XYZ file of C-alpha atoms in Angstrom:
534
model
C -27.288 -1.630 99.471
C -27.193 -2.617 95.797
C -27.607 -6.169 94.811
C -24.672 -8.161 93.327
C -26.434 -8.384 89.969
C -26.713 -4.642 89.619
C -23.077 -4.214 90.575
C -22.031 -6.731 87.897
C -24.022 -4.928 85.225
C -22.439 -1.602 86.193
C -18.956 -3.097 85.985
C -19.676 -4.586 82.534
C -21.026 -1.274 81.310
C -17.914 0.490 82.635
C -15.591 -1.924 80.840
C -17.585 -1.506 77.605
C -17.272 2.253 77.873
C -13.520 1.966 78.476
C -13.155 -0.264 75.389
C -15.090 2.247 73.286
C -12.921 5.079 74.526
C -9.804 3.018 73.741
C -10.974 2.422 70.149
C -11.719 6.128 69.768
C -8.238 7.046 70.994
C -6.651 4.563 68.553
C -8.684 5.997 65.667
C -7.688 9.550 66.603
C -4.050 8.521 66.834
C -4.198 6.934 63.352
C -5.853 9.991 61.870
C -3.281 12.246 63.499
C -0.416 10.244 61.989
C -2.010 10.405 58.542
C -2.448 14.155 58.798
C 1.099 14.517 60.042
C 2.451 12.568 57.059
C 0.265 14.570 54.653
C 1.492 17.898 55.992
C 5.088 16.653 55.955
C 4.735 15.726 52.258
C 3.246 19.151 51.559
C 6.160 20.800 53.281
C 8.635 18.736 51.282
C 6.834 19.624 48.030
C 6.822 23.306 48.911
C 10.491 23.163 49.764
C 11.307 21.468 46.454
C 9.264 24.022 44.543
C 10.949 26.830 46.416
C 14.372 25.429 45.541
C 13.355 25.032 41.894
C 12.007 28.573 41.724
C 15.124 29.858 43.445
C 17.354 28.126 40.872
C 15.196 29.360 38.001
C 15.298 32.884 39.364
C 19.064 32.750 39.618
C 19.345 31.377 36.077
C 16.985 34.077 34.787
C 18.981 36.749 36.594
C 22.194 35.380 35.074
C 20.666 35.361 31.582
C 19.297 38.849 32.060
C 22.658 40.073 33.285
C 24.427 38.466 30.311
C 21.842 39.941 27.932
C 22.274 43.395 29.437
C 26.045 43.102 29.132
C 25.656 42.025 25.527
C 23.330 44.936 24.819
C 25.765 47.365 26.377
C 28.615 45.940 24.300
C 26.530 46.086 21.142
C 25.480 49.630 21.884
C 29.065 50.626 22.451
C 30.138 48.918 19.218
C 27.625 50.697 16.957
C 29.896 53.608 16.113
C 32.790 51.298 15.300
C 30.587 49.005 13.184
C 29.212 51.961 11.205
C 32.727 53.256 10.593
C 33.915 49.847 9.372
C 30.856 49.496 7.142
C 31.500 52.901 5.520
C 35.131 51.989 4.920
C 33.975 48.713 3.375
C 31.610 50.568 1.028
C 34.426 52.872 -0.055
C 36.623 49.856 -0.810
C 33.832 48.263 -2.835
C 33.232 51.449 -4.793
C 36.898 51.711 -5.718
C 37.106 48.021 -6.603
C 34.019 48.132 -8.820
C 35.562 50.820 -11.012
C 38.341 48.450 -12.097
C 37.355 46.342 -15.138
C 37.496 42.734 -14.091
C 35.368 40.624 -16.459
C 38.003 38.830 -18.511
C 40.653 39.058 -15.812
C 38.381 37.564 -13.186
C 37.352 34.722 -15.476
C 40.992 33.964 -16.121
C 42.051 34.133 -12.480
C 39.712 31.392 -11.252
C 36.690 30.788 -9.084
C 37.548 33.205 -6.273
C 38.129 36.243 -8.497
C 35.057 35.472 -10.603
C 32.848 35.266 -7.533
C 34.232 38.507 -6.094
C 33.763 40.332 -9.393
C 30.098 39.291 -9.696
C 29.404 40.142 -6.054
C 30.992 43.577 -6.445
C 28.777 44.227 -9.492
C 25.713 42.807 -7.669
C 25.215 40.407 -10.590
C 22.981 37.947 -8.744
C 21.760 36.083 -11.864
C 25.296 35.573 -13.121
C 26.398 34.511 -9.638
C 23.731 31.799 -9.422
C 24.498 30.543 -12.934
C 28.210 30.462 -12.100
C 27.563 28.324 -9.010
C 25.268 25.941 -10.903
C 27.746 25.510 -13.759
C 30.507 24.518 -11.328
C 28.790 21.846 -9.303
C 31.860 19.622 -9.552
C 33.878 22.362 -7.815
C 31.563 22.517 -4.819
C 34.412 22.404 -2.283
C 36.090 25.429 -3.858
C 32.741 27.247 -4.011
C 32.036 26.531 -0.346
C 35.412 27.971 0.615
C 35.368 31.045 -1.637
C 31.741 32.202 -1.481
C 31.691 33.645 2.083
C 34.528 36.155 1.453
C 33.129 36.902 -1.993
C 29.660 37.707 -0.604
C 31.238 40.240 1.734
C 32.051 42.269 -1.375
C 28.327 42.891 -1.951
C 26.861 46.289 -1.098
C 23.774 44.503 0.278
C 24.527 40.779 0.807
C 21.017 39.965 2.040
C 19.300 41.383 -1.052
C 21.935 39.846 -3.328
C 21.419 36.330 -1.924
C 17.620 36.501 -2.083
C 17.770 37.800 -5.655
C 20.178 34.991 -6.588
C 17.885 32.177 -5.387
C 14.560 33.846 -6.277
C 14.002 31.779 -9.453
C 14.270 28.507 -7.531
C 13.319 29.319 -3.929
C 10.737 29.449 -2.376
C 9.062 28.000 -5.499
C 10.559 27.080 -8.840
C 9.541 29.768 -11.337
C 11.531 28.516 -14.316
C 9.630 27.913 -17.533
C 11.300 24.606 -18.432
C 8.945 21.617 -18.328
C 11.493 19.310 -16.654
C 13.909 21.676 -14.904
C 16.967 20.402 -13.127
C 16.676 20.396 -9.348
C 18.839 23.295 -8.144
C 17.880 23.386 -4.467
C 21.413 22.238 -3.625
C 22.757 25.519 -5.051
C 20.317 27.475 -2.881
C 21.499 25.631 0.229
C 25.128 26.282 -0.673
C 24.569 30.013 -1.210
C 22.420 30.435 1.904
C 25.034 28.700 4.045
C 27.787 30.915 2.641
C 25.721 34.047 3.361
C 25.833 33.622 7.158
C 29.441 34.869 7.600
C 28.778 37.670 5.108
C 25.793 38.912 7.142
C 27.637 38.836 10.478
C 28.687 42.060 12.137
C 32.347 42.850 11.398
C 32.946 43.562 15.059
C 35.213 40.755 16.323
C 33.411 40.490 19.681
C 29.851 40.414 18.341
C 30.097 38.648 15.013
C 27.049 36.557 14.097
C 25.190 37.698 17.211
C 24.139 40.750 15.203
C 23.236 39.938 11.614
C 23.432 42.879 9.233
C 20.036 42.308 7.642
C 18.050 45.476 6.905
C 14.444 45.579 8.025
C 13.121 45.476 4.446
C 15.281 42.434 3.655
C 14.099 40.676 6.810
C 10.442 41.248 5.892
C 11.119 39.917 2.422
C 12.774 36.832 3.935
C 9.703 36.254 6.135
C 7.461 36.510 3.078
C 9.564 33.964 1.199
C 9.359 31.578 4.168
C 5.560 31.920 4.306
C 5.299 31.300 0.564
C 7.343 28.110 0.892
C 5.160 26.832 3.736
C 1.990 27.490 1.771
C 3.365 25.708 -1.290
C 4.430 22.744 0.863
C 0.990 22.458 2.463
C -0.619 22.426 -0.978
C 1.597 19.496 -1.912
C 0.510 17.489 1.126
C 2.740 18.724 3.939
C 6.379 19.410 4.635
C 7.120 15.680 4.915
C 6.278 15.237 1.211
C 8.686 17.859 -0.056
C 12.034 16.961 -1.556
C 14.882 16.817 0.979
C 16.935 19.587 -0.707
C 13.880 21.867 -0.806
C 13.120 21.332 2.889
C 16.786 21.853 3.719
C 16.823 25.096 1.728
C 13.783 26.327 3.694
C 15.392 25.672 7.087
C 18.671 27.237 5.967
C 16.818 30.292 4.661
C 15.081 30.769 8.022
C 18.357 30.332 9.908
C 20.395 32.567 7.588
C 18.092 35.573 7.879
C 17.040 34.882 11.498
C 13.318 34.829 10.719
C 12.354 31.799 12.829
C 8.863 32.058 14.322
C 7.878 30.497 17.634
C 4.582 29.238 16.211
C 6.453 27.427 13.429
C 8.599 25.315 15.733
C 6.337 22.346 15.072
C 7.055 22.628 11.342
C 10.788 22.927 11.954
C 10.754 19.830 14.134
C 8.781 17.790 11.595
C 11.272 18.683 8.877
C 14.262 17.927 11.105
C 12.901 14.498 12.044
C 11.799 13.653 8.494
C 15.203 14.470 7.003
C 17.408 13.778 10.013
C 19.934 11.886 7.862
C 21.153 15.115 6.267
C 24.428 16.246 7.793
C 23.382 19.830 8.693
C 20.076 18.971 10.409
C 21.382 18.764 14.023
C 23.040 22.169 13.742
C 19.979 23.715 12.100
C 17.742 22.303 14.836
C 19.731 24.172 17.474
C 19.892 27.343 15.370
C 16.108 27.344 14.966
C 15.483 27.194 18.717
C 14.803 23.482 19.220
C 17.271 23.065 22.104
C 14.547 22.036 24.551
C 13.176 19.474 22.077
C 16.483 17.764 21.276
C 16.066 14.981 23.845
C 12.576 14.199 22.545
C 13.838 14.303 18.940
C 16.626 11.845 19.778
C 14.183 9.471 21.478
C 11.882 9.674 18.455
C 14.758 8.843 16.114
C 15.726 5.858 18.252
C 12.135 4.609 18.227
C 12.112 4.856 14.413
C 15.305 2.800 14.106
C 17.505 5.754 13.123
C 20.099 5.286 15.847
C 22.938 6.629 13.696
C 21.127 9.945 13.262
C 20.360 9.947 16.977
C 24.093 9.728 17.734
C 24.798 12.777 15.559
C 22.021 14.756 17.223
C 23.219 13.749 20.688
C 26.750 14.976 20.011
C 25.524 18.236 18.496
C 23.324 18.917 21.534
C 25.882 17.706 24.085
C 23.628 14.837 25.221
C 26.005 11.942 24.558
C 26.085 11.149 28.283
C 22.316 10.682 28.358
C 22.338 8.785 25.045
C 25.570 6.711 24.951
C 26.684 6.332 21.323
C 28.206 2.824 21.358
C 24.996 0.948 22.377
C 23.073 2.984 19.813
C 25.513 2.082 17.023
C 25.435 -1.607 17.936
C 21.639 -1.533 17.963
C 21.668 0.192 14.577
C 23.888 -2.532 13.103
C 21.695 -5.295 14.520
C 18.466 -3.728 13.230
C 19.952 -3.125 9.776
C 21.117 -6.731 9.539
C 17.679 -8.031 10.524
C 16.001 -5.808 7.941
C 18.434 -6.905 5.238
C 17.828 -10.599 5.998
C 14.047 -10.108 5.991
C 14.112 -8.352 2.618
C 16.332 -11.059 1.134
C 14.013 -13.822 2.383
C 10.804 -12.182 1.171
C 12.070 -11.044 -2.248
C 12.544 -13.041 -5.423
C 16.202 -13.781 -6.047
C 15.882 -15.351 -9.479
C 17.978 -12.620 -11.066
C 20.133 -11.959 -8.006
C 18.875 -8.372 -7.861
C 17.583 -8.445 -4.288
C 20.728 -10.169 -3.044
C 22.877 -7.522 -4.686
C 20.766 -4.737 -3.165
C 21.029 -6.288 0.284
C 24.797 -6.533 -0.094
C 25.055 -2.871 -1.111
C 22.829 -1.745 1.745
C 24.853 -3.684 4.309
C 28.083 -2.198 2.958
C 26.580 1.290 3.167
C 25.535 0.714 6.788
C 29.000 -0.511 7.757
C 30.732 2.423 6.076
C 28.417 4.912 7.810
C 29.038 3.361 11.227
C 32.811 3.259 10.666
C 32.821 6.927 9.663
C 30.751 7.869 12.727
C 33.153 6.005 15.021
C 36.136 7.740 13.427
C 34.526 11.191 13.550
C 33.499 10.833 17.212
C 36.796 9.208 18.297
C 35.097 6.069 19.626
C 37.713 3.530 18.520
C 38.630 2.674 22.121
C 35.021 1.822 23.005
C 34.066 0.300 19.655
C 37.064 -1.259 17.819
C 36.900 -1.098 14.030
C 38.621 -4.400 13.227
C 35.454 -6.523 13.142
C 33.530 -3.950 11.102
C 36.339 -3.592 8.565
C 36.620 -7.372 8.260
C 32.864 -7.662 7.612
C 33.117 -4.932 4.979
C 35.969 -6.727 3.231
C 33.999 -9.991 3.229
C 30.972 -8.282 1.681
C 33.108 -6.666 -1.011
C 34.763 -10.020 -1.741
C 31.385 -11.748 -1.997
C 30.156 -9.036 -4.351
C 33.219 -9.453 -6.589
C 32.853 -13.244 -6.688
C 29.155 -12.938 -7.522
C 29.942 -10.616 -10.401
C 32.471 -13.111 -11.752
C 29.975 -15.960 -11.456
C 27.275 -13.944 -13.188
C 29.643 -12.979 -15.987
C 30.697 -16.594 -16.450
C 27.095 -17.793 -16.505
C 26.055 -15.141 -19.029
C 28.815 -16.224 -21.409
C 27.486 -19.790 -21.345
C 30.929 -21.225 -20.721
C 32.092 -20.577 -24.290
C 34.768 -18.263 -25.512
C 32.615 -16.753 -28.249
C 29.683 -14.403 -27.791
C 26.327 -16.003 -27.094
C 24.612 -14.144 -29.911
C 26.896 -15.226 -32.736
C 25.155 -16.986 -35.675
C 26.746 -18.962 -38.515
C 25.768 -18.397 -42.111
C 24.846 -21.429 -44.208
C 27.753 -22.969 -46.061
C 25.993 -22.996 -49.396
C 25.317 -19.269 -49.428
C 21.696 -19.561 -48.324
C 19.997 -17.212 -45.919
C 20.805 -17.167 -42.221
C 18.448 -18.949 -39.840
C 16.232 -16.694 -37.742
C 17.908 -14.916 -34.843
C 15.200 -16.176 -32.488
C 14.432 -19.483 -34.129
C 14.163 -21.214 -30.770
C 11.257 -18.930 -29.844
C 9.107 -19.355 -32.959
C 5.803 -21.143 -32.526
C 5.812 -22.908 -35.940
C 8.360 -24.608 -38.087
C 8.722 -22.039 -40.814
C 12.065 -20.342 -41.270
C 12.009 -16.559 -41.056
C 14.840 -14.600 -42.611
C 16.764 -12.061 -40.581
C 17.645 -10.061 -43.688
C 15.444 -7.329 -45.141
C 15.531 -8.852 -48.628
C 12.934 -11.387 -49.767
C 13.926 -14.990 -49.151
C 14.208 -17.400 -52.103
C 14.537 -21.185 -51.775
C 15.564 -23.765 -54.390
C 12.779 -26.388 -54.506
C 13.240 -30.039 -55.349
C 11.121 -31.454 -58.217
C 8.741 -33.091 -55.784
C 7.955 -29.788 -54.073
C 4.928 -27.653 -54.707
C 4.640 -23.985 -53.932
C 4.211 -22.968 -50.357
C 1.100 -21.040 -49.438
C 1.435 -17.706 -47.764
C 1.549 -18.123 -44.008
C 0.496 -15.636 -41.373
C 3.295 -13.552 -39.870
C 5.102 -15.000 -36.897
C 5.341 -12.663 -33.933
C 7.835 -12.894 -31.133
C 7.579 -11.232 -27.757
C 10.274 -9.116 -26.234
C 11.438 -10.853 -23.036
C 10.015 -9.390 -19.897
C 12.502 -7.730 -17.528
C 12.860 -8.919 -13.994
C 10.098 -7.916 -11.645
C 12.492 -6.017 -9.393
C 13.497 -3.052 -11.501
C 14.848 -0.219 -9.418
C 12.290 -1.045 -6.720
C 9.498 0.086 -9.014
C 6.971 -1.530 -11.305
C 8.406 -3.740 -14.053
C 8.916 -2.098 -17.426
C 5.997 -2.247 -19.811
C 6.115 -5.079 -22.363
C 6.384 -3.886 -25.902
C 3.777 -4.938 -28.427
C 4.787 -8.117 -30.279
C 6.838 -7.304 -33.310
C 5.375 -8.670 -36.581
C 7.598 -9.310 -39.510
C 6.402 -8.031 -42.914
C 4.645 -10.566 -45.072
C 7.333 -10.472 -47.725
C 9.883 -11.820 -45.254
C 7.856 -14.938 -44.410
C 8.491 -18.150 -46.272
C 5.583 -19.534 -48.283
C 4.412 -23.048 -47.532
C 1.378 -25.189 -48.055
C 0.162 -26.766 -44.820
C -0.174 -30.505 -45.000
C 1.842 -31.043 -48.231
C 4.753 -33.450 -47.812
C 8.276 -32.737 -48.880
C 11.221 -35.054 -49.126
C 14.027 -32.854 -47.923
C 14.706 -29.266 -47.043
C 15.829 -27.059 -49.893
C 19.165 -26.235 -48.270
C 21.517 -27.721 -45.730
C 22.334 -25.821 -42.551
C 25.449 -26.267 -40.446
C 25.470 -28.563 -37.479
C 25.259 -25.554 -35.145
C 21.530 -25.260 -35.977
C 20.706 -28.880 -35.414
C 20.661 -29.722 -39.124
C 17.157 -28.739 -40.321
C 16.854 -32.098 -42.148
C 15.024 -34.742 -40.193
C 11.402 -33.747 -40.631
C 10.803 -33.518 -36.870
C 9.588 -30.017 -36.469
C 12.474 -28.723 -38.588
C 15.035 -29.867 -35.973
C 16.892 -33.132 -35.847
C 16.124 -33.672 -32.175
C 12.538 -32.454 -32.191
C 13.456 -29.511 -29.979
C 14.112 -25.846 -30.636
C 17.758 -24.768 -30.236
C 18.362 -23.278 -26.785
C 19.842 -19.785 -26.762
C 21.380 -18.413 -23.591
C 19.134 -16.015 -21.705
C 21.674 -13.221 -22.111
C 20.930 -13.273 -25.823
C 17.458 -11.835 -25.277
C 18.497 -8.955 -23.052
């Protein structure tokens, strides 16, 4: 029979073993739950991926089906398109045989454009467009139908812009920037290059293979020239716009160049056609990122235009963006006004103009997007009226101050009553007390008996007043070299010799040069209004 001590030890060991087994079971249970949760999350992820792939497959099947339908329609329309094109060529051939030079010039813009297009006179066409820049609305309306009169519209358009795009090849040292004309012509060429089939239209551009290769070469040449100048961001906005329009017009966009297209679109997002060009060039997937980038750069107004063009106005509500744009513009305007010198009122005037421009742009955006119900225009229009009123009052105050409060001009001078010479135009700015004549003839004085001859003095220069430091936001204009009067126009005097009275008497308007105090009766030079020196 076992002793009680041994039995107690066995019981303790049994309980210890049970406790160990209990801890092991708890650990296994915890591990099982973790594994169960892990596998459940994997199953959920796989299910989500399966659903995503299923939706993508359905979308791809729908796109493929639509593309196949489009291809079948285009294939079926080839015979009809060829027939219409041949009829069009016959019409052009018969129209070109009719003399139309003087008649077309007399009939107006439309007939002139059609006549030059029918003759394939690309140089004359470009010159005609440039010469009528003030009639740009009429040109924009009449060029698309006129370009359809060309035998080969693609070649005609590229020949027309070849002297200016992709690089300016004109020989003039300071040629006028004509990129705007290139943009106008390239935009008008899109309807002319579209298939005449009413169902297909611009989906099939009538650009021959040789013309398309030439268009690709022109695009490459522009990119190379832009990189040599420091990058596409450093090009002029019209030049960059012409490049994007060229790529879109001839459908020569390259997938590897999407980065360049996006950089141009963001850099010149304020141009009206940029949102549409971005979509045409295949940046649909990047539009949300472009809008966010514009918002981060403080270009909320441009972001609103991009959002509407891409159909993302629900994701990027326009009213908060416009209010943020107004607030940021006002802060920037106040900061510039506080940090700039306002001695001439130039910075204040610039801030006023900028604020007016911002308000007008926001008002136009609200009107174009029909947002009056969400963003009433009354407050904005009232602010605009107040700014215009302040600008008008400031102009009146400036005009009144420049006139010096007198009815006569500030620069008027009075001739001496005794027929003597006129006092110097800038007498108040001379450094000595000699009188310099403003007439080209030599000056002669009548001396009193007590006077001796004056010795020849050195010429007296005067400096041209310096313009205000803020001059068109650039460096101040260079100061001209001091002008030196000829020696024969300087009065002779002998330094240190006394004289009893001046040889002549001047009117009271010049302070009466007769008291011996520095040639002025009050010891001070006459003050001319600052406007006199402008």
